[in-house]
PDB file of C-alpha atoms in Angstrom:
ATOM      1  CA  MET A   1       0.000   0.000   0.000  1.00 61.00           C
ATOM      2  CA  THR A   2       1.385   3.363  -0.953  1.00 76.00           C
ATOM      3  CA  ARG A   3       1.832   6.067   1.593  1.00 78.00           C
ATOM      4  CA  SER A   4      -0.742   8.254  -0.146  1.00 90.00           C
ATOM      5  CA  LYS A   5      -3.349   5.488  -0.171  1.00 86.00           C
ATOM      6  CA  LYS A   6      -2.731   4.766   3.503  1.00 88.00           C
ATOM      7  CA  HIS A   7      -3.143   8.453   4.325  1.00 86.00           C
ATOM      8  CA  LEU A   8      -6.459   8.545   2.447  1.00 90.00           C
ATOM      9  CA  GLU A   9      -7.702   5.466   4.292  1.00 91.00           C
ATOM     10  CA  GLU A  10      -6.766   7.069   7.618  1.00 90.00           C
ATOM     11  CA  LEU A  11      -8.703  10.203   6.650  1.00 89.00           C
ATOM     12  CA  LEU A  12     -11.726   8.123   5.697  1.00 91.00           C
ATOM     13  CA  ASP A  13     -11.552   6.327   9.046  1.00 90.00           C
ATOM     14  CA  GLU A  14     -11.436   9.690  10.855  1.00 93.00           C
ATOM     15  CA  TRP A  15     -14.452  10.971   8.917  1.00 93.00           C
ATOM     16  CA  ARG A  16     -16.414   7.788   9.601  1.00 94.00           C
ATOM     17  CA  GLU A  17     -15.657   8.101  13.306  1.00 95.00           C
ATOM     18  CA  GLU A  18     -16.733  11.768  13.301  1.00 95.00           C
ATOM     19  CA  ASP A  19     -19.963  10.839  11.510  1.00 94.00           C
ATOM     20  CA  ARG A  20     -20.635   8.145  14.106  1.00 96.00           C
ATOM     21  CA  GLU A  21     -19.978  10.553  16.990  1.00 97.00           C
ATOM     22  CA  PHE A  22     -22.202  13.261  15.480  1.00 97.00           C
ATOM     23  CA  ARG A  23     -25.005  10.728  14.871  1.00 98.00           C
ATOM     24  CA  GLU A  24     -24.795   9.591  18.505  1.00 98.00           C
ATOM     25  CA  ILE A  25     -24.986  13.189  19.744  1.00 98.00           C
ATOM     26  CA  ARG A  26     -28.028  13.897  17.542  1.00 98.00           C
ATOM     27  CA  ARG A  27     -29.713  10.684  18.776  1.00 98.00           C
ATOM     28  CA  ARG A  28     -28.986  11.403  22.419  1.00 98.00           C
ATOM     29  CA  LYS A  29     -30.122  15.045  22.362  1.00 98.00           C
ATOM     30  CA  ALA A  30     -33.265  14.490  20.260  1.00 99.00           C
ATOM     31  CA  ASP A  31     -36.696  14.811  21.877  1.00 99.00           C
ATOM     32  CA  TRP A  32     -38.068  11.437  20.817  1.00 99.00           C
ATOM     33  CA  ASN A  33     -41.499  12.124  22.321  1.00 99.00           C
ATOM     34  CA  TYR A  34     -41.860  15.158  20.063  1.00 99.00           C
ATOM     35  CA  ILE A  35     -40.497  13.288  17.033  1.00 99.00           C
ATOM     36  CA  ASN A  36     -42.841  10.328  17.501  1.00 99.00           C
ATOM     37  CA  LYS A  37     -45.893  12.638  17.645  1.00 99.00           C
ATOM     38  CA  GLN A  38     -45.201  14.135  14.209  1.00 99.00           C
ATOM     39  CA  PRO A  39     -46.983  13.162  10.980  1.00 98.00           C
ATOM     40  CA  PRO A  40     -45.242  10.272   9.178  1.00 98.00           C
ATOM     41  CA  LEU A  41     -43.226  12.278   6.629  1.00 98.00           C
ATOM     42  CA  ILE A  42     -42.004  14.820   9.171  1.00 99.00           C
ATOM     43  CA  LYS A  43     -41.107  12.027  11.597  1.00 99.00           C
ATOM     44  CA  LEU A  44     -39.232  10.192   8.839  1.00 99.00           C
ATOM     45  CA  ALA A  45     -37.422  13.382   7.815  1.00 99.00           C
ATOM     46  CA  LEU A  46     -36.353  14.091  11.405  1.00 99.00           C
ATOM     47  CA  ILE A  47     -35.042  10.546  11.797  1.00 99.00           C
ATOM     48  CA  ILE A  48     -33.166  10.745   8.505  1.00 98.00           C
ATOM     49  CA  TYR A  49     -31.618  14.007   9.639  1.00 98.00           C
ATOM     50  CA  ILE A  50     -30.561  12.393  12.929  1.00 98.00           C
ATOM     51  CA  GLU A  51     -28.978   9.469  11.092  1.00 98.00           C
ATOM     52  CA  THR A  52     -27.307  11.371   8.248  1.00 97.00           C
ATOM     53  CA  GLY A  53     -27.019  15.034   9.207  1.00 96.00           C
ATOM     54  CA  ASP A  54     -28.246  15.846   5.681  1.00 97.00           C
ATOM     55  CA  ILE A  55     -30.666  18.735   6.136  1.00 98.00           C
ATOM     56  CA  TYR A  56     -31.276  19.065   2.391  1.00 98.00           C
ATOM     57  CA  LYS A  57     -32.423  15.457   2.056  1.00 98.00           C
ATOM     58  CA  ALA A  58     -34.521  15.664   5.230  1.00 99.00           C
ATOM     59  CA  ALA A  59     -36.283  18.859   4.122  1.00 99.00           C
ATOM     60  CA  ARG A  60     -36.976  17.378   0.686  1.00 98.00           C
ATOM     61  CA  ILE A  61     -38.513  14.241   2.255  1.00 98.00           C
ATOM     62  CA  ALA A  62     -40.715  16.394   4.489  1.00 98.00           C
ATOM     63  CA  GLY A  63     -41.740  18.508   1.486  1.00 98.00           C
ATOM     64  CA  MET A  64     -40.467  21.662   3.175  1.00 98.00           C
ATOM     65  CA  THR A  65     -37.936  24.381   2.712  1.00 99.00           C
ATOM     66  CA  ILE A  66     -34.799  24.079   4.786  1.00 98.00           C
ATOM     67  CA  GLY A  67     -36.040  26.948   6.949  1.00 98.00           C
ATOM     68  CA  GLU A  68     -39.353  25.213   7.611  1.00 99.00           C
ATOM     69  CA  PHE A  69     -37.634  21.919   8.395  1.00 99.00           C
ATOM     70  CA  ASN A  70     -35.195  23.704  10.697  1.00 98.00           C
ATOM     71  CA  GLU A  71     -38.130  24.854  12.840  1.00 98.00           C
ATOM     72  CA  TYR A  72     -39.093  21.209  13.412  1.00 99.00           C
ATOM     73  CA  ARG A  73     -35.451  20.257  14.000  1.00 99.00           C
ATOM     74  CA  PHE A  74     -35.177  22.992  16.618  1.00 98.00           C
ATOM     75  CA  LYS A  75     -38.418  21.936  18.359  1.00 99.00           C
ATOM     76  CA  ALA A  76     -37.157  18.336  18.342  1.00 99.00           C
ATOM     77  CA  ASN A  77     -33.989  19.547  20.086  1.00 99.00           C
ATOM     78  CA  ILE A  78     -31.748  18.017  17.406  1.00 99.00           C
ATOM     79  CA  PRO A  79     -28.391  19.816  17.289  1.00 98.00           C
ATOM     80  CA  ASN A  80     -27.099  21.043  13.950  1.00 95.00           C
ATOM     81  CA  ILE A  81     -23.755  19.262  13.865  1.00 90.00           C
ATOM     82  CA  THR A  82     -22.384  17.674  10.721  1.00 74.00           C
TER      83      THR A  82
END
């Protein structure tokens, strides 16, 4: 394995670990009672945001603008970390 390839693999491992940590923080901080009371598409969008951190995808699934989705994210106490 070349040095460059090894460096890239180390970077990928770091990014995967960061993604995992951020996902855990979003899961832990989320208000699951609030999330579970939402209509199906909004609930799904909030869960997808928790799992991926992708606000664009989550807003699109909910059929909302990013600003509108962010209001639900805020009420659900989901931190904006990506």
